[in-house]
Short mmCIF file of C-alpha atoms in Angstrom, two decimals:
data_model
loop_
_atom_site.label_atom_id
_atom_site.label_comp_id
_atom_site.label_asym_id
_atom_site.label_seq_id
_atom_site.Cartn_x
_atom_site.Cartn_y
_atom_site.Cartn_z
CA UNK A 1 -36.36 -14.90 -79.06
CA UNK A 2 -37.87 -17.50 -81.69
CA UNK A 3 -37.37 -21.59 -81.49
CA UNK A 4 -34.95 -22.38 -84.01
CA UNK A 5 -35.48 -24.52 -86.65
CA UNK A 6 -33.42 -28.22 -86.62
CA UNK A 7 -31.43 -26.59 -89.74
CA UNK A 8 -31.22 -23.44 -87.13
CA UNK A 9 -29.48 -25.61 -84.75
CA UNK A 10 -27.03 -27.52 -86.26
CA UNK A 11 -26.00 -24.06 -87.32
CA UNK A 12 -24.96 -22.59 -83.56
CA UNK A 13 -23.67 -26.23 -82.47
CA UNK A 14 -21.28 -26.11 -85.45
CA UNK A 15 -17.14 -26.26 -84.33
CA UNK A 16 -14.59 -23.71 -86.92
CA UNK A 17 -13.48 -25.40 -90.04
CA UNK A 18 -9.98 -27.01 -88.96
CA UNK A 19 -6.96 -24.33 -90.04
CA UNK A 20 -6.40 -23.17 -93.39
CA UNK A 21 -3.32 -20.75 -94.34
CA UNK A 22 -4.99 -17.82 -94.81
CA UNK A 23 -4.03 -15.36 -97.59
CA UNK A 24 -0.53 -12.92 -95.89
CA UNK A 25 -1.14 -9.47 -96.10
CA UNK A 26 1.37 -7.62 -97.52
CA UNK A 27 1.12 -4.06 -95.96
CA UNK A 28 -0.52 -1.48 -94.17
CA UNK A 29 -2.43 -0.38 -97.02
CA UNK A 30 -3.25 -4.11 -98.34
CA UNK A 31 -5.14 -4.68 -94.55
CA UNK A 32 -7.35 -1.23 -94.95
CA UNK A 33 -7.80 -2.59 -98.98
CA UNK A 34 -8.76 -6.50 -97.24
CA UNK A 35 -10.94 -4.92 -94.70
CA UNK A 36 -12.93 -2.48 -97.04
CA UNK A 37 -13.38 -4.94 -99.81
CA UNK A 38 -14.89 -7.50 -97.53
CA UNK A 39 -16.59 -4.56 -95.77
CA UNK A 40 -18.84 -3.87 -98.83
CA UNK A 41 -19.85 -7.76 -98.79
CA UNK A 42 -20.86 -7.47 -95.13
CA UNK A 43 -22.67 -5.36 -96.11
CA UNK A 44 -25.00 -6.49 -97.98
CA UNK A 45 -26.71 -9.22 -95.68
CA UNK A 46 -26.68 -7.53 -92.50
CA UNK A 47 -29.69 -6.54 -91.96
CA UNK A 48 -30.48 -9.88 -92.87
CA UNK A 49 -28.52 -11.83 -90.65
CA UNK A 50 -29.33 -9.40 -87.24
CA UNK A 51 -33.05 -9.98 -87.85
CA UNK A 52 -33.31 -13.97 -88.64
CA UNK A 53 -30.40 -13.96 -85.47
CA UNK A 54 -27.83 -15.98 -88.22
CA UNK A 55 -24.92 -16.54 -87.50
CA UNK A 56 -21.49 -15.52 -89.81
CA UNK A 57 -20.18 -19.11 -89.87
CA UNK A 58 -19.09 -18.31 -93.71
CA UNK A 59 -18.17 -14.81 -93.25
CA UNK A 60 -15.67 -15.26 -90.41
CA UNK A 61 -13.76 -18.11 -93.34
CA UNK A 62 -13.85 -15.50 -94.46
CA UNK A 63 -12.60 -13.15 -92.29
CA UNK A 64 -9.52 -15.69 -91.41
CA UNK A 65 -9.44 -16.34 -94.98
CA UNK A 66 -8.40 -12.68 -96.06
CA UNK A 67 -4.73 -12.97 -93.62
CA UNK A 68 -7.20 -10.04 -91.24
CA UNK A 69 -6.88 -11.70 -88.31
CA UNK A 70 -2.52 -12.12 -87.99
CA UNK A 71 -1.83 -8.88 -88.93
CA UNK A 72 -1.14 -8.14 -85.96
CA UNK A 73 1.79 -10.78 -85.35
CA UNK A 74 4.76 -8.88 -84.02
CA UNK A 75 6.73 -8.73 -87.36
CA UNK A 76 9.57 -10.86 -84.51
CA UNK A 77 7.30 -13.43 -85.30
CA UNK A 78 6.66 -13.71 -89.31
CA UNK A 79 3.90 -11.31 -88.86
CA UNK A 80 3.38 -7.86 -89.68
CA UNK A 81 3.26 -6.16 -86.87
CA UNK A 82 0.39 -3.36 -87.68
CA UNK A 83 0.12 -0.28 -86.19
CA UNK A 84 -2.11 0.55 -83.26
CA UNK A 85 -3.95 3.43 -85.99
CA UNK A 86 -4.42 1.17 -87.90
CA UNK A 87 -6.41 -2.08 -86.36
CA UNK A 88 -8.08 1.07 -85.38
CA UNK A 89 -9.04 1.38 -89.05
CA UNK A 90 -9.82 -2.26 -90.09
CA UNK A 91 -12.43 -2.38 -86.56
CA UNK A 92 -14.42 1.14 -87.85
CA UNK A 93 -14.19 -0.54 -91.19
CA UNK A 94 -16.30 -3.94 -90.59
CA UNK A 95 -18.50 -2.55 -87.74
CA UNK A 96 -19.84 0.41 -89.59
CA UNK A 97 -21.12 -2.52 -92.47
CA UNK A 98 -21.58 -5.06 -89.99
CA UNK A 99 -21.01 -4.62 -85.73
CA UNK A 100 -21.95 -7.96 -84.56
CA UNK A 101 -20.15 -9.47 -87.15
CA UNK A 102 -17.65 -6.65 -86.56
CA UNK A 103 -16.90 -7.37 -83.38
CA UNK A 104 -16.18 -11.53 -83.03
CA UNK A 105 -12.31 -10.73 -83.09
CA UNK A 106 -12.25 -8.84 -80.76
CA UNK A 107 -10.60 -10.63 -78.39
CA UNK A 108 -8.39 -11.88 -80.72
CA UNK A 109 -7.03 -9.40 -81.56
CA UNK A 110 -6.26 -8.78 -77.52
CA UNK A 111 -5.50 -11.68 -76.25
CA UNK A 112 -2.17 -11.66 -79.31
CA UNK A 113 -1.83 -8.48 -77.09
CA UNK A 114 -1.58 -10.24 -74.01
CA UNK A 115 0.81 -12.74 -75.72
CA UNK A 116 2.55 -9.48 -76.50
CA UNK A 117 3.14 -8.29 -72.77
CA UNK A 118 2.30 -11.49 -70.45
CA UNK A 119 3.28 -14.62 -72.58
CA UNK A 120 6.49 -16.20 -71.98
CA UNK A 121 9.01 -16.46 -75.19
CA UNK A 122 8.14 -20.29 -76.61
CA UNK A 123 4.21 -19.94 -75.58
CA UNK A 124 4.75 -16.36 -78.24
CA UNK A 125 6.49 -18.63 -80.95
CA UNK A 126 3.45 -21.33 -80.29
CA UNK A 127 0.67 -19.40 -80.42
CA UNK A 128 1.84 -16.45 -82.81
CA UNK A 129 3.07 -19.69 -85.55
CA UNK A 130 -0.80 -20.97 -85.27
CA UNK A 131 -2.46 -17.60 -85.18
CA UNK A 132 -0.77 -17.20 -88.39
CA UNK A 133 -1.59 -20.52 -90.14
CA UNK A 134 -5.61 -19.64 -89.19
CA UNK A 135 -6.10 -20.55 -86.12
CA UNK A 136 -8.86 -17.86 -84.28
CA UNK A 137 -8.83 -16.87 -80.51
CA UNK A 138 -11.60 -16.19 -78.66
CA UNK A 139 -11.81 -15.33 -75.11
CA UNK A 140 -13.99 -17.41 -72.42
CA UNK A 141 -14.85 -13.81 -71.08
CA UNK A 142 -16.09 -12.11 -67.42
CA UNK A 143 -18.97 -14.35 -65.24
CA UNK A 144 -22.81 -12.70 -64.37
CA UNK A 145 -22.88 -11.91 -61.34
CA UNK A 146 -25.10 -14.10 -60.34
CA UNK A 147 -21.48 -16.48 -60.04
CA UNK A 148 -19.34 -13.08 -59.44
CA UNK A 149 -19.89 -9.87 -57.69
CA UNK A 150 -17.37 -8.22 -60.04
CA UNK A 151 -17.01 -8.42 -63.20
CA UNK A 152 -13.04 -9.45 -63.03
CA UNK A 153 -13.21 -11.88 -60.59
CA UNK A 154 -11.96 -15.57 -62.18
CA UNK A 155 -14.81 -18.57 -61.77
CA UNK A 156 -12.63 -20.64 -63.25
CA UNK A 157 -9.52 -22.19 -61.53
CA UNK A 158 -7.22 -24.78 -63.44
CA UNK A 159 -4.73 -27.43 -60.46
CA UNK A 160 -3.14 -30.34 -61.25
CA UNK A 161 -5.32 -33.53 -60.20
CA UNK A 162 -3.91 -36.56 -58.65
CA UNK A 163 -2.06 -38.00 -61.99
CA UNK A 164 -0.21 -34.60 -61.73
CA UNK A 165 -1.91 -33.55 -65.29
CA UNK A 166 -3.05 -29.54 -64.58
CA UNK A 167 -6.95 -29.65 -65.34
CA UNK A 168 -9.35 -26.34 -65.95
CA UNK A 169 -12.66 -26.69 -64.34
CA UNK A 170 -15.53 -23.33 -63.87
CA UNK A 171 -17.47 -21.33 -66.28
CA UNK A 172 -17.40 -18.16 -67.59
CA UNK A 173 -20.29 -16.00 -70.02
CA UNK A 174 -19.89 -12.84 -72.56
CA UNK A 175 -17.78 -15.48 -74.40
CA UNK A 176 -17.51 -13.22 -77.71
CA UNK A 177 -15.76 -14.62 -79.75
CA UNK A 178 -15.41 -18.28 -78.75
CA UNK A 179 -18.45 -20.63 -80.29
CA UNK A 180 -15.78 -19.76 -83.52
CA UNK A 181 -12.50 -19.85 -82.08
CA UNK A 182 -10.01 -22.94 -82.66
CA UNK A 183 -8.13 -21.38 -79.62
CA UNK A 184 -10.38 -20.21 -76.48
CA UNK A 185 -8.57 -18.62 -73.74
CA UNK A 186 -9.96 -17.30 -70.47
CA UNK A 187 -9.12 -16.00 -67.03
CA UNK A 188 -8.84 -17.93 -64.46
CA UNK A 189 -6.93 -18.46 -61.14
CA UNK A 190 -4.31 -21.29 -60.34
CA UNK A 191 -3.47 -23.26 -56.63
CA UNK A 192 -2.13 -20.61 -55.25
CA UNK A 193 -4.32 -18.42 -55.77
CA UNK A 194 -2.35 -15.87 -58.59
CA UNK A 195 -3.89 -14.95 -61.85
CA UNK A 196 -3.24 -16.80 -65.01
CA UNK A 197 -4.72 -16.96 -68.84
CA UNK A 198 -5.52 -20.51 -69.95
CA UNK A 199 -5.65 -21.88 -73.25
CA UNK A 200 -7.45 -24.93 -74.33
CA UNK A 201 -8.58 -25.65 -77.68
CA UNK A 202 -11.98 -25.28 -78.66
CA UNK A 203 -13.00 -28.45 -79.05
CA UNK A 204 -10.62 -30.45 -76.27
CA UNK A 205 -12.28 -32.92 -73.72
CA UNK A 206 -14.56 -31.04 -71.38
CA UNK A 207 -15.41 -27.53 -73.05
CA UNK A 208 -18.38 -27.01 -73.78
CA UNK A 209 -19.83 -23.27 -76.21
CA UNK A 210 -23.12 -22.29 -75.41
CA UNK A 211 -25.26 -20.36 -77.80
CA UNK A 212 -27.74 -18.53 -75.41
CA UNK A 213 -26.18 -15.02 -76.04
CA UNK A 214 -30.21 -13.39 -76.38
CA UNK A 215 -29.51 -10.09 -76.23
CA UNK A 216 -31.07 -7.47 -78.20
CA UNK A 217 -28.74 -5.87 -79.67
CA UNK A 218 -24.95 -7.50 -81.31
CA UNK A 219 -27.15 -10.60 -81.74
CA UNK A 220 -24.97 -12.34 -83.67
CA UNK A 221 -21.59 -12.44 -81.77
CA UNK A 222 -22.66 -15.43 -80.07
CA UNK A 223 -21.64 -14.21 -76.95
CA UNK A 224 -22.59 -16.61 -74.55
CA UNK A 225 -21.54 -19.52 -71.86
CA UNK A 226 -18.72 -20.95 -71.55
CA UNK A 227 -18.74 -24.55 -69.22
CA UNK A 228 -14.83 -26.27 -68.13
CA UNK A 229 -15.15 -29.41 -66.80
CA UNK A 230 -12.27 -30.92 -66.00
CA UNK A 231 -10.50 -29.52 -69.19
CA UNK A 232 -6.56 -30.80 -69.29
CA UNK A 233 -4.21 -28.78 -69.75
CA UNK A 234 -0.79 -28.54 -70.96
CA UNK A 235 2.27 -26.86 -68.64
CA UNK A 236 2.98 -23.99 -71.28
CA UNK A 237 -0.71 -23.19 -72.01
CA UNK A 238 -0.66 -21.12 -68.88
CA UNK A 239 0.17 -17.42 -68.82
CA UNK A 240 1.09 -16.50 -65.55
CA UNK A 241 -0.80 -12.79 -65.83
CA UNK A 242 0.17 -12.94 -61.84
CA UNK A 243 4.25 -12.07 -62.79
CA UNK A 244 3.11 -9.31 -64.91
CA UNK A 245 0.73 -7.33 -63.01
CA UNK A 246 2.63 -4.81 -61.30
CA UNK A 247 4.17 -3.34 -63.94
CA UNK A 248 3.44 -1.14 -66.39
CA UNK A 249 1.27 -2.24 -70.37
CA UNK A 250 -0.33 -1.77 -73.37
CA UNK A 251 -3.47 -4.06 -72.88
CA UNK A 252 -6.17 -2.09 -71.32
CA UNK A 253 -5.61 0.72 -73.54
CA UNK A 254 -5.35 -1.68 -76.68
CA UNK A 255 -8.45 -3.34 -75.71
CA UNK A 256 -10.54 -0.27 -74.95
CA UNK A 257 -8.86 0.88 -78.31
CA UNK A 258 -10.86 -1.90 -79.83
CA UNK A 259 -14.02 -1.50 -78.08
CA UNK A 260 -13.99 2.52 -79.11
CA UNK A 261 -13.45 1.23 -83.15
CA UNK A 262 -16.49 -1.29 -82.82
CA UNK A 263 -18.78 1.99 -81.56
CA UNK A 264 -16.43 4.61 -83.66
CA UNK A 265 -18.22 2.28 -86.53
CA UNK A 266 -21.95 1.34 -85.11
CA UNK A 267 -21.60 5.55 -85.67
CA UNK A 268 -20.38 5.61 -89.24
CA UNK A 269 -22.76 2.81 -90.24
CA UNK A 270 -25.56 4.45 -88.26
CA UNK A 271 -24.74 7.75 -90.71
CA UNK A 272 -24.33 6.55 -93.63
CA UNK A 273 -27.20 4.45 -93.86
CA UNK A 274 -29.29 8.19 -92.94
CA UNK A 275 -27.57 9.85 -95.85
CA UNK A 276 -28.94 7.19 -98.14
CA UNK A 277 -32.10 7.15 -97.07
CA UNK A 278 -33.22 11.06 -96.63
CA UNK A 279 -31.50 11.24 -99.97
CA UNK A 280 -33.34 8.44 -101.67
CA UNK A 281 -37.14 7.69 -99.94
CA UNK A 282 -37.94 10.41 -96.20
CA UNK A 283 -40.66 13.09 -97.81
CA UNK A 284 -40.30 16.92 -97.64
CA UNK A 285 -42.48 17.64 -94.54
CA UNK A 286 -46.00 19.22 -95.69
CA UNK A 287 -45.53 22.17 -94.49
CA UNK A 288 -41.84 22.83 -95.23
CA UNK A 289 -42.69 24.56 -98.79
CA UNK A 290 -39.67 21.85 -100.69
CA UNK A 291 -40.07 19.13 -103.02
CA UNK A 292 -37.02 17.17 -101.66
CA UNK A 293 -36.12 15.78 -97.46
CA UNK A 294 -32.80 16.93 -98.08
CA UNK A 295 -33.14 20.51 -98.69
CA UNK A 296 -35.22 21.26 -95.78
CA UNK A 297 -33.29 23.56 -92.79
CA UNK A 298 -34.06 21.27 -90.49
CA UNK A 299 -33.09 17.74 -90.97
CA UNK A 300 -29.49 19.78 -92.98
CA UNK A 301 -28.95 21.15 -89.62
CA UNK A 302 -29.85 17.83 -87.78
CA UNK A 303 -27.03 16.09 -89.81
CA UNK A 304 -24.42 18.55 -90.06
CA UNK A 305 -24.08 18.17 -85.59
CA UNK A 306 -24.44 14.21 -85.88
CA UNK A 307 -21.57 14.65 -88.83
CA UNK A 308 -19.78 16.40 -86.23
CA UNK A 309 -20.01 14.22 -83.36
CA UNK A 310 -18.74 11.15 -85.74
CA UNK A 311 -15.89 13.18 -87.08
CA UNK A 312 -14.72 14.70 -83.73
CA UNK A 313 -15.08 10.38 -82.10
CA UNK A 314 -12.59 9.52 -85.10
CA UNK A 315 -10.19 11.70 -84.96
CA UNK A 316 -9.73 12.18 -80.84
CA UNK A 317 -9.77 8.32 -81.58
CA UNK A 318 -6.63 8.46 -84.16
CA UNK A 319 -4.94 10.33 -81.78
CA UNK A 320 -5.46 7.76 -79.01
CA UNK A 321 -4.03 5.07 -81.37
CA UNK A 322 -1.34 7.29 -82.31
CA UNK A 323 -0.09 7.72 -79.25
CA UNK A 324 -0.38 3.71 -78.77
CA UNK A 325 2.27 3.22 -81.57
CA UNK A 326 4.48 6.27 -79.73
CA UNK A 327 4.44 4.96 -76.52
CA UNK A 328 4.78 0.72 -78.20
CA UNK A 329 8.14 2.47 -79.77
CA UNK A 330 9.62 2.82 -76.05
CA UNK A 331 9.49 1.30 -72.45
CA UNK A 332 7.14 2.55 -71.01
CA UNK A 333 6.39 4.37 -67.83
CA UNK A 334 3.48 4.21 -64.81
CA UNK A 335 2.97 8.29 -66.72
CA UNK A 336 2.73 6.86 -69.85
CA UNK A 337 0.50 4.04 -69.14
CA UNK A 338 -2.15 6.32 -66.87
CA UNK A 339 -1.50 8.62 -70.77
CA UNK A 340 -2.97 5.74 -72.31
CA UNK A 341 -5.58 4.86 -70.98
CA UNK A 342 -6.79 8.72 -70.40
CA UNK A 343 -6.13 9.16 -73.87
CA UNK A 344 -8.68 6.65 -75.20
CA UNK A 345 -11.17 7.10 -71.91
CA UNK A 346 -11.48 10.14 -74.12
CA UNK A 347 -12.21 8.74 -77.01
CA UNK A 348 -14.36 6.77 -75.48
CA UNK A 349 -16.61 8.08 -73.83
CA UNK A 350 -16.76 10.90 -78.08
CA UNK A 351 -17.44 7.20 -79.58
CA UNK A 352 -19.98 6.14 -77.91
CA UNK A 353 -22.12 9.54 -77.79
CA UNK A 354 -22.28 8.91 -81.18
CA UNK A 355 -22.97 5.31 -81.80
CA UNK A 356 -25.75 6.15 -79.42
CA UNK A 357 -27.34 9.84 -80.93
CA UNK A 358 -26.24 8.22 -84.70
CA UNK A 359 -28.88 5.01 -83.97
CA UNK A 360 -31.17 7.37 -82.69
CA UNK A 361 -31.26 10.25 -85.04
CA UNK A 362 -31.20 8.33 -88.20
CA UNK A 363 -35.03 6.75 -87.29
CA UNK A 364 -36.27 9.96 -87.16
CA UNK A 365 -34.07 12.15 -89.94
CA UNK A 366 -35.44 8.92 -92.42
CA UNK A 367 -38.74 9.30 -90.99
CA UNK A 368 -41.57 6.67 -89.74
CA UNK A 369 -41.41 4.73 -93.22
CA UNK A 370 -38.05 3.58 -92.47
CA UNK A 371 -39.08 2.53 -89.05
CA UNK A 372 -40.58 -0.43 -91.19
CA UNK A 373 -38.96 -4.11 -90.74
CA UNK A 374 -37.94 -4.58 -93.78
CA UNK A 375 -35.55 -2.23 -93.48
CA UNK A 376 -34.06 -3.40 -90.01
CA UNK A 377 -32.53 0.11 -89.46
CA UNK A 378 -33.59 0.27 -85.83
CA UNK A 379 -30.27 -2.81 -85.84
CA UNK A 380 -27.76 0.44 -85.28
CA UNK A 381 -29.35 2.43 -82.28
CA UNK A 382 -29.28 -2.00 -80.59
CA UNK A 383 -26.38 -2.44 -81.53
CA UNK A 384 -24.72 0.86 -79.84
CA UNK A 385 -26.89 0.14 -77.09
CA UNK A 386 -25.50 -3.09 -75.99
CA UNK A 387 -22.82 -2.69 -77.49
CA UNK A 388 -21.60 0.00 -75.49
CA UNK A 389 -22.46 -0.72 -72.41
CA UNK A 390 -19.57 -3.13 -72.07
CA UNK A 391 -17.95 -0.86 -69.49
CA UNK A 392 -20.03 2.09 -68.58
CA UNK A 393 -18.51 6.12 -70.20
CA UNK A 394 -19.94 7.50 -67.01
CA UNK A 395 -16.65 5.64 -65.89
CA UNK A 396 -14.20 7.16 -68.09
CA UNK A 397 -15.17 10.69 -67.01
CA UNK A 398 -14.85 9.81 -63.49
CA UNK A 399 -11.61 8.69 -64.41
CA UNK A 400 -10.38 11.30 -66.41
CA UNK A 401 -11.80 13.90 -64.07
CA UNK A 402 -9.77 12.54 -61.48
CA UNK A 403 -6.98 12.36 -63.68
CA UNK A 404 -6.90 15.40 -64.42
CA UNK A 405 -8.03 17.32 -61.69
CA UNK A 406 -6.01 15.28 -59.24
CA UNK A 407 -3.52 13.92 -60.89
CA UNK A 408 -4.70 9.87 -59.81
CA UNK A 409 -3.25 7.37 -62.01
CA UNK A 410 -6.24 5.21 -62.93
CA UNK A 411 -6.26 1.73 -62.56
CA UNK A 412 -4.70 -1.00 -64.54
CA UNK A 413 -7.26 -3.81 -66.04
CA UNK A 414 -8.87 -4.53 -68.90
CA UNK A 415 -11.12 -2.37 -69.55
CA UNK A 416 -8.93 0.85 -69.14
#
């Protein structure tokens, strides 16, 4: 990566603005309309932001001000209580415009769901009120292999010091959203080695968010490192994950639904760019005898096959979202939890394949001129390749096979 200028460094060391009350979205239809309007604006400089690795601070502020960040807060706590289907659609819309920008709020919504599933009543009231007031949530995520042999291994601890104050220390990585957040929850273990989720302010003493994300795709998510050094923690800022770890929840399937929605958005954005480029700029091959590239039977076949892939991925993902919505209306059983995980896994396989194929075939369909740096069309494949590695799709196929053939329920964690 090229050295950054002083101006660049200030952008990459910036703190979020103080929260301000956002617009209150009144319906799910309005939420989709707001997402489409933002996507139209975000799409205009998506290629430039990726090429220059310009972090989308202003765009994230606009996303928050729009009210989209509050739509998943349950109605009982003053929010819209948006359906899983609507959240899926919002993510696909935004990620089709800019997959990096669209991914940044992912952990925000996942953390809201964690509070629904694992938070105490007082924690729900406090944190949901903050979200409704414009606070952003960003996860300090899994650690790298050098510090954690397994992706779910905690590398942070929260314990009381000699004065009885809870303090957290440790390191985290893959922390999408932390750079832009007001609250920065992270997984840790307590003094009894039990899993907990610790909520700290992004600006709390001892918190450092380091912009060392240098992947070739999803370049502007700022998914870098977090260092915690004796960070003071309020007693009610620790969510006892261990208290609910043995009961079925929708936290894992919902997290995976969001991941698959990001991939769907990448696929749809790549397909849209492919169609536009072929119509407007691709020349017919010299031996085709055609005047227009978009009449080429080979291109028509490839576009048709790609459109089928993307449409199938969308429909299976929508089916999974609808299932989660139905399951959320009743007490969840072990069988329900397994069904939800398998349904989302099926969708994740298809959205992964569609995103990778669309990103690759875009360039093949568009032709030589499409690879110019000015177009930056390779970002679609780069984004798909990087994002789909978060949870290997080969294990989704394995999960489905074990369930279908042997009736084995998937293990419960945030990647299932």
